[in-house]
mmCIF file of C-alpha atoms in Angstrom:
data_model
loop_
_atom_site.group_PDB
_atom_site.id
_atom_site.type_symbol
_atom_site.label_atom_id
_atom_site.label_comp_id
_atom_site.label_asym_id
_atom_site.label_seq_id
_atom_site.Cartn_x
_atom_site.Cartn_y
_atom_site.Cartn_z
ATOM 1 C CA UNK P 1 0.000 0.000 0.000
ATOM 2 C CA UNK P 2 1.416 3.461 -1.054
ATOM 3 C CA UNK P 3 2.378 5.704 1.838
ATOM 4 C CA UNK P 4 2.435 8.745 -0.585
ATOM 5 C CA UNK P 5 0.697 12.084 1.251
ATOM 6 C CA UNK P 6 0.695 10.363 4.267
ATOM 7 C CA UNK P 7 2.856 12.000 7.003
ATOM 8 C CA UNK P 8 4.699 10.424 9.980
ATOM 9 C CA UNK P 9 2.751 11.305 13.017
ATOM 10 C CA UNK P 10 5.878 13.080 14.349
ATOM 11 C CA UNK P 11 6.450 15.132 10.899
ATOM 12 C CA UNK P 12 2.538 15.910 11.109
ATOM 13 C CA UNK P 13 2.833 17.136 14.852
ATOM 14 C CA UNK P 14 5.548 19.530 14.238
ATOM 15 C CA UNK P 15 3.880 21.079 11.151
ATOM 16 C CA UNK P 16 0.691 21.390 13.132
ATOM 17 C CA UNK P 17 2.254 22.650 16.609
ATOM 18 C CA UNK P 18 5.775 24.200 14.814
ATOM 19 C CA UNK P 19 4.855 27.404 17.260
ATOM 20 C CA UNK P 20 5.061 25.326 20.151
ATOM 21 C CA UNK P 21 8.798 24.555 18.717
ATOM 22 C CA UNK P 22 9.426 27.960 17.846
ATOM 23 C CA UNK P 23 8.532 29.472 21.237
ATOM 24 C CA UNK P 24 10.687 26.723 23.241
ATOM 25 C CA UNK P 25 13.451 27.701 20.839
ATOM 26 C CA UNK P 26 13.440 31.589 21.578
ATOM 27 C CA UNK P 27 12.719 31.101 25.189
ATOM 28 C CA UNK P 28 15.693 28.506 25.254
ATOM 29 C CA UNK P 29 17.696 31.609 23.078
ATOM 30 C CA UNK P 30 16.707 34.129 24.851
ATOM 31 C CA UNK P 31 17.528 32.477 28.737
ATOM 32 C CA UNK P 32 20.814 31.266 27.594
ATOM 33 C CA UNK P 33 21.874 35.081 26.051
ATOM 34 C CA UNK P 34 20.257 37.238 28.723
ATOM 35 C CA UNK P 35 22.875 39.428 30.018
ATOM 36 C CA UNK P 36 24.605 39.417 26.200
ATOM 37 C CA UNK P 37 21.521 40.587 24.799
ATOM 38 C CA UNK P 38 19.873 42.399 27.954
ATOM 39 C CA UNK P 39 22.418 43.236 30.308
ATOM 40 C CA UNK P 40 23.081 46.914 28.925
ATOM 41 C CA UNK P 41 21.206 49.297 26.371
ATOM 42 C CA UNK P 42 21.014 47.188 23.249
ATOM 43 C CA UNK P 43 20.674 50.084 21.151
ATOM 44 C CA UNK P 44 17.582 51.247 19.609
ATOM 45 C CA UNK P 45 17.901 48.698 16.139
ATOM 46 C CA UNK P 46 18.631 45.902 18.292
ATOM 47 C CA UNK P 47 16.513 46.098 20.870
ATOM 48 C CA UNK P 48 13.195 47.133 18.136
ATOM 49 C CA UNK P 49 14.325 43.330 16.832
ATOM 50 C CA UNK P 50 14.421 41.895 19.951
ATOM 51 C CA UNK P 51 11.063 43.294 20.552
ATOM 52 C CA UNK P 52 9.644 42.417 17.789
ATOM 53 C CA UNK P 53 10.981 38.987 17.952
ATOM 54 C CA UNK P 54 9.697 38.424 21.382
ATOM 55 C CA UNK P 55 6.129 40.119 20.666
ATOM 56 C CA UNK P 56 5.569 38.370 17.438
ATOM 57 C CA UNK P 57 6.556 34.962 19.101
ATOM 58 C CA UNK P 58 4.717 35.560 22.747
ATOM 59 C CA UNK P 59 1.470 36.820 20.596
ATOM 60 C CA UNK P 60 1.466 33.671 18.613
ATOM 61 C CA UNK P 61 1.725 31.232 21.615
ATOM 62 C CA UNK P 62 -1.108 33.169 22.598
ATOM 63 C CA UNK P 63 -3.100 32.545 19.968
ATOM 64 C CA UNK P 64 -2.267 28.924 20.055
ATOM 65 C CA UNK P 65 -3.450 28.773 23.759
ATOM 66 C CA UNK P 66 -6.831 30.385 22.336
ATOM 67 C CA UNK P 67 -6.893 27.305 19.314
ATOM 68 C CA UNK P 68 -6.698 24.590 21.896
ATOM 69 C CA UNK P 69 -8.988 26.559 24.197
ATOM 70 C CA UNK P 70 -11.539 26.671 21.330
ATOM 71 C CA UNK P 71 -11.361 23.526 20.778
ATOM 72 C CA UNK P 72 -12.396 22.049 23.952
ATOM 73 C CA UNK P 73 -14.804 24.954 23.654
ATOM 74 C CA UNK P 74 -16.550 23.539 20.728
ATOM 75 C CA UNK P 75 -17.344 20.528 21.990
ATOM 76 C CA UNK P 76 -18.158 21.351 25.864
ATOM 77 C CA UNK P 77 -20.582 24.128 24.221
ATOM 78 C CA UNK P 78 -22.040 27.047 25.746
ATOM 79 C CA UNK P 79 -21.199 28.810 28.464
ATOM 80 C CA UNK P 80 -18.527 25.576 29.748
ATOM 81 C CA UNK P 81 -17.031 26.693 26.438
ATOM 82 C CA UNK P 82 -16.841 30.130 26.498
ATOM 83 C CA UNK P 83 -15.488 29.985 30.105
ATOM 84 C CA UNK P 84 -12.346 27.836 29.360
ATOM 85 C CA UNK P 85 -11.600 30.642 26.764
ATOM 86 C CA UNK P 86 -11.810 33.095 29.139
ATOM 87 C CA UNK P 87 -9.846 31.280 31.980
ATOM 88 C CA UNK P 88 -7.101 30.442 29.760
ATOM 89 C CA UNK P 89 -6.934 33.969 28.461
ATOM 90 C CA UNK P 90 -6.918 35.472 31.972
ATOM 91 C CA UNK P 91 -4.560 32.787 33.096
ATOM 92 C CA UNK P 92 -1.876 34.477 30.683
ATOM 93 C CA UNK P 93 -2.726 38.011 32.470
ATOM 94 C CA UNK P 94 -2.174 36.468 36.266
ATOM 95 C CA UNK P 95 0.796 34.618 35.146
ATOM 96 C CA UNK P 96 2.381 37.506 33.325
ATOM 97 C CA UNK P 97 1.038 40.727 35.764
ATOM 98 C CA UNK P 98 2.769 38.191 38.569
ATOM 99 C CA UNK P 99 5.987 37.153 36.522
ATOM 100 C CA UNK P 100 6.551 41.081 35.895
ATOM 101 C CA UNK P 101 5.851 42.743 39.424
ATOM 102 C CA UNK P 102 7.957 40.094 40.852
ATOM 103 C CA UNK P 103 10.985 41.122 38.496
ATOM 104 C CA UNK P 104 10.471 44.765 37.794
ATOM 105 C CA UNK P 105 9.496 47.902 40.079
ATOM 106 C CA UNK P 106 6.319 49.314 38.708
ATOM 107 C CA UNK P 107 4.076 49.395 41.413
ATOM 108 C CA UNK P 108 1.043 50.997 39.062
ATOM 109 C CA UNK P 109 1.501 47.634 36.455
ATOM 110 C CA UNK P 110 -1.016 46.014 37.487
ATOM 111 C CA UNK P 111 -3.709 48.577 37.595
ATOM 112 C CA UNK P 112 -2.514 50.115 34.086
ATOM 113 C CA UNK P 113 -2.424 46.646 33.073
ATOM 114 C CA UNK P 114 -6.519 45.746 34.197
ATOM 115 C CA UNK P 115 -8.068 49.251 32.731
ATOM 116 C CA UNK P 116 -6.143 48.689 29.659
ATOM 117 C CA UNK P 117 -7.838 45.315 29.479
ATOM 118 C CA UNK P 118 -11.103 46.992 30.732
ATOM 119 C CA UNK P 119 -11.013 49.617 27.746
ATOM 120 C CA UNK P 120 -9.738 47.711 24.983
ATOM 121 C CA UNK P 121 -12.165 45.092 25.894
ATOM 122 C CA UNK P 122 -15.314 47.253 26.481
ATOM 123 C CA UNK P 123 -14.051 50.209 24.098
ATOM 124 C CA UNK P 124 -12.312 49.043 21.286
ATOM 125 C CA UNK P 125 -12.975 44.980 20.824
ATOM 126 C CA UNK P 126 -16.741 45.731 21.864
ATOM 127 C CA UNK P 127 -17.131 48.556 19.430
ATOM 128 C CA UNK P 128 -15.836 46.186 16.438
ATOM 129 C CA UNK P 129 -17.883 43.648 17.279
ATOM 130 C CA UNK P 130 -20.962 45.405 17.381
ATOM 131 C CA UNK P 131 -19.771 47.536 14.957
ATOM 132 C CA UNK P 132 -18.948 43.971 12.307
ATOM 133 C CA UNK P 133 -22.692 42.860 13.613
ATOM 134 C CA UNK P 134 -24.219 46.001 12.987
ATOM 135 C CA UNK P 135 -22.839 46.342 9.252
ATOM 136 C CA UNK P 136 -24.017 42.819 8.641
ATOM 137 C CA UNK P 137 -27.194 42.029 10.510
ATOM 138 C CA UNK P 138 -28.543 45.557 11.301
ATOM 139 C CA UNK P 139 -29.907 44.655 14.800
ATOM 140 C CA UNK P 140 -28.352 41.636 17.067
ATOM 141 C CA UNK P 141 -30.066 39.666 19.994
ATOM 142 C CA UNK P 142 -28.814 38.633 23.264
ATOM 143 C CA UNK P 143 -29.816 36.961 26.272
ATOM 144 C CA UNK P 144 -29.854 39.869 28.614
ATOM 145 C CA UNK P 145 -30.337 37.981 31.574
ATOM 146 C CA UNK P 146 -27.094 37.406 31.225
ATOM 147 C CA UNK P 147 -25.692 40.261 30.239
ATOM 148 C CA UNK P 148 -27.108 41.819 33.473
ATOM 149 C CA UNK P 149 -25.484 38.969 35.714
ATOM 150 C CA UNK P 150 -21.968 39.747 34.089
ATOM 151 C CA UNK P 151 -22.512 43.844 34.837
ATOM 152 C CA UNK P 152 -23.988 43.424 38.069
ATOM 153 C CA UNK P 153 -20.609 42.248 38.919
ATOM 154 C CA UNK P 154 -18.330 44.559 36.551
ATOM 155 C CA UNK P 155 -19.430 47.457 37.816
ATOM 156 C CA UNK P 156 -19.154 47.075 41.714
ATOM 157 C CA UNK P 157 -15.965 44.995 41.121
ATOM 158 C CA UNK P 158 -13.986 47.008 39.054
ATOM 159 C CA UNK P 159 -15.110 50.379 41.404
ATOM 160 C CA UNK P 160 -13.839 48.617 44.450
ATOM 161 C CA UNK P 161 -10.426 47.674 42.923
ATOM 162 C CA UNK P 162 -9.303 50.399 40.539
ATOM 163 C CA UNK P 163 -11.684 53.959 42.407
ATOM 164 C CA UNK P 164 -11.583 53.251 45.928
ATOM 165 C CA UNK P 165 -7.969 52.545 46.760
ATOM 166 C CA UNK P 166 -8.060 56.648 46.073
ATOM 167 C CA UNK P 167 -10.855 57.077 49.012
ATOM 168 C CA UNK P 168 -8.942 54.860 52.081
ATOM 169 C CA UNK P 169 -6.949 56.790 54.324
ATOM 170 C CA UNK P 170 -5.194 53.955 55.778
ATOM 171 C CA UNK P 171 -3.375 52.466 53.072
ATOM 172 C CA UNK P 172 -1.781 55.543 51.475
ATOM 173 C CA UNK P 173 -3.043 57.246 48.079
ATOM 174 C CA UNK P 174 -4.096 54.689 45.623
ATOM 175 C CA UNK P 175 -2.663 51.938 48.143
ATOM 176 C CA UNK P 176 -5.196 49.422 49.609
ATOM 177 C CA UNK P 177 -4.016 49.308 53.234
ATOM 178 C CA UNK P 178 -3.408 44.657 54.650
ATOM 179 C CA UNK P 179 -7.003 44.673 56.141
ATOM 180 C CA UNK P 180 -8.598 46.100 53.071
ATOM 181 C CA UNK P 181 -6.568 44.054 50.594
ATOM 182 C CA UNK P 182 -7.354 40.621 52.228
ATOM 183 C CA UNK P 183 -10.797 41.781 52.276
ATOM 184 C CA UNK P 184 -10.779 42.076 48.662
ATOM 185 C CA UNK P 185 -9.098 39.550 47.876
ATOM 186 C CA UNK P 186 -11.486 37.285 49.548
ATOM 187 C CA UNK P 187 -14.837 38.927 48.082
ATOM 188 C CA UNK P 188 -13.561 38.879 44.571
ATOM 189 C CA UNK P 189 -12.732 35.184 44.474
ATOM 190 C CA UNK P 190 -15.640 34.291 46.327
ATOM 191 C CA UNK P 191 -18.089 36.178 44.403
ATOM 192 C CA UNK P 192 -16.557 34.702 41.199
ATOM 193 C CA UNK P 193 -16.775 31.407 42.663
ATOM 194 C CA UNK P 194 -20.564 32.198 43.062
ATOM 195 C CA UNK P 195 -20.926 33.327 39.352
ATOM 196 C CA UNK P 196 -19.537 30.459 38.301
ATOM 197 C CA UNK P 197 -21.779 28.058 39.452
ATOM 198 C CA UNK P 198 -24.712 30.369 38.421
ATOM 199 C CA UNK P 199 -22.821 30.037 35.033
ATOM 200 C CA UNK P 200 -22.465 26.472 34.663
ATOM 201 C CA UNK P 201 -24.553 24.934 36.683
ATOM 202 C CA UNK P 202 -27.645 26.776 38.092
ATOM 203 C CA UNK P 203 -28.771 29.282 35.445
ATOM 204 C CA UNK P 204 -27.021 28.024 32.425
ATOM 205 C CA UNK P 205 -30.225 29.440 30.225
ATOM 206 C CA UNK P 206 -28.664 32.820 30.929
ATOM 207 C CA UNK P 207 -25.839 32.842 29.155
ATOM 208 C CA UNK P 208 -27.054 31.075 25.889
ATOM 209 C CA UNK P 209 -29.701 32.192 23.016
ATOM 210 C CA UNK P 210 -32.943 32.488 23.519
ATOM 211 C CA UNK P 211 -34.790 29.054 23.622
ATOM 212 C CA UNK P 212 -31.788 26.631 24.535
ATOM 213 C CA UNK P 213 -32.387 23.846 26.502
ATOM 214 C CA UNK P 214 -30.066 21.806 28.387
ATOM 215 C CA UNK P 215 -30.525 18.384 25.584
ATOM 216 C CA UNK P 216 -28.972 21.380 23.219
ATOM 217 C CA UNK P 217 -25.282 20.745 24.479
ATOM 218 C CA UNK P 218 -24.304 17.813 22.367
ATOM 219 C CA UNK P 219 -21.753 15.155 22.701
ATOM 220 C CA UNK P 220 -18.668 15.875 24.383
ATOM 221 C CA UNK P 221 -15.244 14.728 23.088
ATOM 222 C CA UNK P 222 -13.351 11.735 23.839
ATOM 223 C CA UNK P 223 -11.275 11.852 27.203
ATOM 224 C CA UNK P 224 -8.130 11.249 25.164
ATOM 225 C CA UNK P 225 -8.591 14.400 23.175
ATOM 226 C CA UNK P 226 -9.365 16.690 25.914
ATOM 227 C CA UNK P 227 -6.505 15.574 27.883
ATOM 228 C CA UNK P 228 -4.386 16.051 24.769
ATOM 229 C CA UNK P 229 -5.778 19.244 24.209
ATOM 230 C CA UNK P 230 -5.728 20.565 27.558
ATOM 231 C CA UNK P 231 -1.691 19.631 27.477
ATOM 232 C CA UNK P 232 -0.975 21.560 24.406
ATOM 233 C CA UNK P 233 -2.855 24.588 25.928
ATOM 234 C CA UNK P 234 -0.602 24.482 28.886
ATOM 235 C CA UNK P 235 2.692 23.749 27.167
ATOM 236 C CA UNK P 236 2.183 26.852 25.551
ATOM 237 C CA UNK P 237 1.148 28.952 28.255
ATOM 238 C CA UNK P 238 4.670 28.170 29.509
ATOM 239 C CA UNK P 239 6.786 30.267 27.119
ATOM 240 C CA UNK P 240 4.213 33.481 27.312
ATOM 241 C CA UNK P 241 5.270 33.220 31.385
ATOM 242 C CA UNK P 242 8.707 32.775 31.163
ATOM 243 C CA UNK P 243 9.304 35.613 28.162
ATOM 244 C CA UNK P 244 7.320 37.977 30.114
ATOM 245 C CA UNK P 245 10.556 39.005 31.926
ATOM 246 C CA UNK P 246 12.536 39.742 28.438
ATOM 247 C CA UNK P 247 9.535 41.715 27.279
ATOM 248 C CA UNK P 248 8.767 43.737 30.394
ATOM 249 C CA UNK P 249 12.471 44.591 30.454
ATOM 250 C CA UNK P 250 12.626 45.939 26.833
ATOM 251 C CA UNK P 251 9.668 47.820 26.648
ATOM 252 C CA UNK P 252 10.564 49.430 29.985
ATOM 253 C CA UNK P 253 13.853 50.529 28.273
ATOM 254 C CA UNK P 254 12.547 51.957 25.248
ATOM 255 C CA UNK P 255 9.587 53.516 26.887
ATOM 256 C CA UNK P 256 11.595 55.795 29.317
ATOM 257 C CA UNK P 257 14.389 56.633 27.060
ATOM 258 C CA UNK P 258 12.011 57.802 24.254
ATOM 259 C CA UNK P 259 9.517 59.921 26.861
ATOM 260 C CA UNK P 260 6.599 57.539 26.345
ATOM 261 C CA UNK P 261 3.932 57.391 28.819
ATOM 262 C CA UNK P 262 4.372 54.433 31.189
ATOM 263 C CA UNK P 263 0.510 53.622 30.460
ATOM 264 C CA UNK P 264 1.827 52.090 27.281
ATOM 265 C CA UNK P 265 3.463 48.936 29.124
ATOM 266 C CA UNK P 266 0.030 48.032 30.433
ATOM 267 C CA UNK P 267 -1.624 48.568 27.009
ATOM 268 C CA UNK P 268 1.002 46.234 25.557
ATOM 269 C CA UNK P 269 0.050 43.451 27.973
ATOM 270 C CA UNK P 270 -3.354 43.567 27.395
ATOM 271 C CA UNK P 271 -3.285 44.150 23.550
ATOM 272 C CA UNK P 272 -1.001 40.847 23.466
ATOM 273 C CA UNK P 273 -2.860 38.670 25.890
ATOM 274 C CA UNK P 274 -6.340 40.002 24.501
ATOM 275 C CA UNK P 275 -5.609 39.842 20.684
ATOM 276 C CA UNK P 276 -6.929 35.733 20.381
ATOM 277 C CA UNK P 277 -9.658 36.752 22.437
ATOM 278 C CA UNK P 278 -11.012 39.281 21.107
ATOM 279 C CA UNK P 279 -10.698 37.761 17.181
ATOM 280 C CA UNK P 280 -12.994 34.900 18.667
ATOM 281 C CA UNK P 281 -15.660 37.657 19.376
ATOM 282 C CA UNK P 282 -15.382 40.036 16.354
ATOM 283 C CA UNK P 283 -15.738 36.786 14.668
ATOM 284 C CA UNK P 284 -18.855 35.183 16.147
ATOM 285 C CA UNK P 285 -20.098 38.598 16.083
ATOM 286 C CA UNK P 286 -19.497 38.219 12.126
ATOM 287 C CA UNK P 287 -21.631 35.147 12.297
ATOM 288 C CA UNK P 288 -24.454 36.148 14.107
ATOM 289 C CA UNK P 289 -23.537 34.993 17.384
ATOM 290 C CA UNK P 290 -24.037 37.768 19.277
ATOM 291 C CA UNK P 291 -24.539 36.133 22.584
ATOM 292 C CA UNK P 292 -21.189 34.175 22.657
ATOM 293 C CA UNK P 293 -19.311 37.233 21.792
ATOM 294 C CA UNK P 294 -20.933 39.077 24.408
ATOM 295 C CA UNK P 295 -19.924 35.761 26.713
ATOM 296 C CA UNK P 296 -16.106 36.082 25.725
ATOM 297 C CA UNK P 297 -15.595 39.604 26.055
ATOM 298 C CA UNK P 298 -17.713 40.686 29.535
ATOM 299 C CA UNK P 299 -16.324 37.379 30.535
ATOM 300 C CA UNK P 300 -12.652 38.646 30.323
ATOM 301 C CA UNK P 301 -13.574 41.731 32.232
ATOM 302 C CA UNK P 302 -14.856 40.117 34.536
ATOM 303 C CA UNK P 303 -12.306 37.599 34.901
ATOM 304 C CA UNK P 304 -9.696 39.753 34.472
ATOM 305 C CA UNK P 305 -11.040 41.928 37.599
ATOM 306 C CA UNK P 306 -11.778 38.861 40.102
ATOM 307 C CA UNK P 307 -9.071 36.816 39.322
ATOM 308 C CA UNK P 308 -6.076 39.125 38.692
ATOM 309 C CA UNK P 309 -6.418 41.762 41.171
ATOM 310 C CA UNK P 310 -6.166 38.994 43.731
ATOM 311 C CA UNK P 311 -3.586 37.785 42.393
ATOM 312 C CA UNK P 312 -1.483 41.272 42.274
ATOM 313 C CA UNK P 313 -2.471 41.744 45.939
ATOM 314 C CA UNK P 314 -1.174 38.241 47.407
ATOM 315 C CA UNK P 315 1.696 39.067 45.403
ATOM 316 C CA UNK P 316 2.412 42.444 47.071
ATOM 317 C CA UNK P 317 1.567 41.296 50.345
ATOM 318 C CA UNK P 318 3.928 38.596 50.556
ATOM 319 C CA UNK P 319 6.679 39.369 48.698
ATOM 320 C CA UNK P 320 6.582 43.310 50.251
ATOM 321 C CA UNK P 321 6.251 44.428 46.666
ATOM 322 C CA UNK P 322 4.407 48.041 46.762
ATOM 323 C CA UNK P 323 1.005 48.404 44.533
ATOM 324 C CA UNK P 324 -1.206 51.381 43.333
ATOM 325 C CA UNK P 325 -4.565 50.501 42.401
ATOM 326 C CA UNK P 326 -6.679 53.734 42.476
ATOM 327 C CA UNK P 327 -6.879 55.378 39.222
ATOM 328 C CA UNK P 328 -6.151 59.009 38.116
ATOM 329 C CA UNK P 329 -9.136 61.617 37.974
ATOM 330 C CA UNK P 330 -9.191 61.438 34.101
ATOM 331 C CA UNK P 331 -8.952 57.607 34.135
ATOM 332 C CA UNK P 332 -11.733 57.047 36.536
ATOM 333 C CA UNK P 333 -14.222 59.223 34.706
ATOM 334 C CA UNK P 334 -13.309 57.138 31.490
ATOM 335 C CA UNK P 335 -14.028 54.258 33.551
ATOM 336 C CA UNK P 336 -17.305 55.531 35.052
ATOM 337 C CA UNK P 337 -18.411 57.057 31.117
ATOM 338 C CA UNK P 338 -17.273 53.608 29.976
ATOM 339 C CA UNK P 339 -19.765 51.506 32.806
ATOM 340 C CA UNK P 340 -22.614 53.676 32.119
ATOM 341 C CA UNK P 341 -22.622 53.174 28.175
ATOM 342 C CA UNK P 342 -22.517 49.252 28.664
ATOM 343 C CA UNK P 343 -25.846 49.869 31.032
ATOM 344 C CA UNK P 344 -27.032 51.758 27.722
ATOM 345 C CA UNK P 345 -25.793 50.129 25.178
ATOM 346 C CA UNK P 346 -27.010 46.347 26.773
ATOM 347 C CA UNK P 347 -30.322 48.005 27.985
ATOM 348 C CA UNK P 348 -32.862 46.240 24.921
ATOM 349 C CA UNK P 349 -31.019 42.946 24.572
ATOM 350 C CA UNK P 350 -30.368 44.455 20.882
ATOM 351 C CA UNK P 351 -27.246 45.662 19.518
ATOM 352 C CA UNK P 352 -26.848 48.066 16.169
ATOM 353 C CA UNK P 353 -24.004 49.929 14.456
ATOM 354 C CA UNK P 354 -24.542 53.419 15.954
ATOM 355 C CA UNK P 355 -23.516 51.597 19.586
ATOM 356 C CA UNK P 356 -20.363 49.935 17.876
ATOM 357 C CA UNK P 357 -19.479 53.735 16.953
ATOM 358 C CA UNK P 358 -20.034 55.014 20.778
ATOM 359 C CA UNK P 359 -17.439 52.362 22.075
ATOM 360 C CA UNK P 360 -14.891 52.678 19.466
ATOM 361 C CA UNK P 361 -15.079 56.471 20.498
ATOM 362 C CA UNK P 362 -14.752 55.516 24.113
ATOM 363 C CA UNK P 363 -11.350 53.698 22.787
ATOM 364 C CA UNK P 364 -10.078 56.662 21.010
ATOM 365 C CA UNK P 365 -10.976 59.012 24.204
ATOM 366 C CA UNK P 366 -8.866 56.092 26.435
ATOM 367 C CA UNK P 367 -5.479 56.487 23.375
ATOM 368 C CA UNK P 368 -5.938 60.637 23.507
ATOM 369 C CA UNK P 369 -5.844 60.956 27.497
ATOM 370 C CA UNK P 370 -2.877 58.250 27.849
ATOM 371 C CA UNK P 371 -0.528 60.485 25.935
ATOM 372 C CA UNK P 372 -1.755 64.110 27.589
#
């Protein structure tokens, strides 16, 4: 029998996973040259290469993480789907927010870092998707039951970690003093914890199309396969972690030796952990799915606030690592503007193009204040 087109399952496993390879490689390049290629200014050519090198590599693990995501995703349906997409997605934020206050000294990184994922998310990504929708379909319909359930959380979560660190007196400006941080800590994971059951378990029907029913979730894949997929996703979460350092470092450098605002470090992050993510929702947007794109992207909000800012403030409380959470004036109106055009905007449980115009504007406000 002729063996002609057929591949050897090795050969077909390193054409199918050959960024897997490549970001082992770098990483493995990149540890064993550190202090050559790190260890003093590397001059602006080199170090745009090296920047470019690590981005382009880092953003295309991430992407990868999102492919094996969606593929459990398609076959574990709606919302189990949808929320391993959004855990592994905000897994690459609390690894990399961790792996860079615990080698740099930006104490603001982790706040810059969550309302750049709060307005790219809820400006920009939003405003394409509703935007793609609109052009498309004219009106879209969600399930605003759930919808409400995700901002009913957004709102008071995101005003307790990033507005009222500015409002303590104990803690210092911006600074959440031990009591208040543990305190936080604990509500945010246990409220998530509390959403997520609603999500999978008790009120499923709210975060799916009108008229699903629980026989709608089809046939899950074979054990094999989701162990095999969930072990890809992982392997390449590994290199995004350990590259974070590299990347932080350079874009620190060229940052303050060219005068740009430190904001931009955070928008980085979140443009390179988001990027997968918010493809998947501007697509399903594209095909009338309206309800899982509103499912991916209020689900990284959310996740992003519950899960991460815990994870910045056991991180600053045991390893004595300082942290500013409270926003500046301009920023927390933008956030506030930003909050009250989602209650708008997912008011009717129908979406059209003038709203995908409102959010994009929201995003271009967000680019304008950074640099004034």
């Amino acid at each position: 029998m002729s063996t002609r087109g057929h591949h050897h399952p090795i050969v077909h496993f390193v054409k199918r996973e050959w960024v897997l390879l490549s970001s082992y490689g770098t990483t493995t390049a990149f540890m064993l040259n550190q202090h050559t290629w790190l260890g003093n200014d590397p001059g602006a050519l080199t170090g745009l290469l090296l920047f470019v090198w690590l981005f382009t590599v880092m953003l295309l693990a991430s992407f990868s993480v999102v492919r094996h995501a969606d593929h459990l995703a398609e076959q574990l349906r709606e919302p189990l789907g949808t929320l391993i997409l959004t855990l592994a997605v905000t897994s690459i934020e609390v690894m990399m927010i961790s792996a860079l206050m615990l080698n740099g000294n930006n104490p603001a990184l982790a706040r810059d870092t969550m309302f750049s994922v709060v307005m790219v998310v809820l400006g920009g990504l939003l405003g394409v998707a509703l935007l793609t929708g609109g052009i498309r379909f004219g009106e879209q319909n969600f399930n605003l039951k759930g919808v409400n359930s995700f901002l009913g959380l957004i709102l008071p979560l995101s005003l307790f970690s990033l507005v009222l660190p500015n409002f303590t007196k104990t803690g210092g400006y911006g600074m959440f003093s031990q009591l208040h941080a543990v305190s936080l800590m604990l509500l945010s994971l246990i409220i998530y914890g509390v959403f997520l059951a609603v999500q999978t378990r008790f009120h499923r029907e709210f975060f799916n199309e009108a008229g699903w029913s629980p026989s709608d979730s089809g046939e899950t894949m074979p054990r094999q396969s989701i162990s095999l997929e969930s072990l890809l996703l992982i392997l390449h979460l590994i290199p995004v972690v350990l590259l974070s350092k590299q990347l932080a470092h350079l874009l620190d450098f060229r940052i303050h030796s060219s005068g740009l605002p430190p904001d931009l470090v955070g928008l980085v992050v979140a443009i390179l952990i988001l990027a997968p993510e918010g493809l998947a929702a501007i697509q399903s947007a594209a095909r009338n799915q309206m309800q899982r794109s509103v499912n991916v992207l209020l689900g990284s909000v959310l996740a992003t606030i519950s899960l991460t800012v815990p994870a910045a403030l056991a991180i600053s409380l045991i390893c004595g690592k300082p942290l500013i959470l409270g926003l500046a004036p301009p920023s927390m109106t933008l956030l506030a503007v930003t909050l009250g055009t989602c209650i708008v905007t997912f008011g009717q449980g129908q979406t059209n193009i003038l709203q995908g115009f409102v959010h994009l504007l929201l995003f271009a406000a967000y680019i304008v204040l950074m640099f004034d």
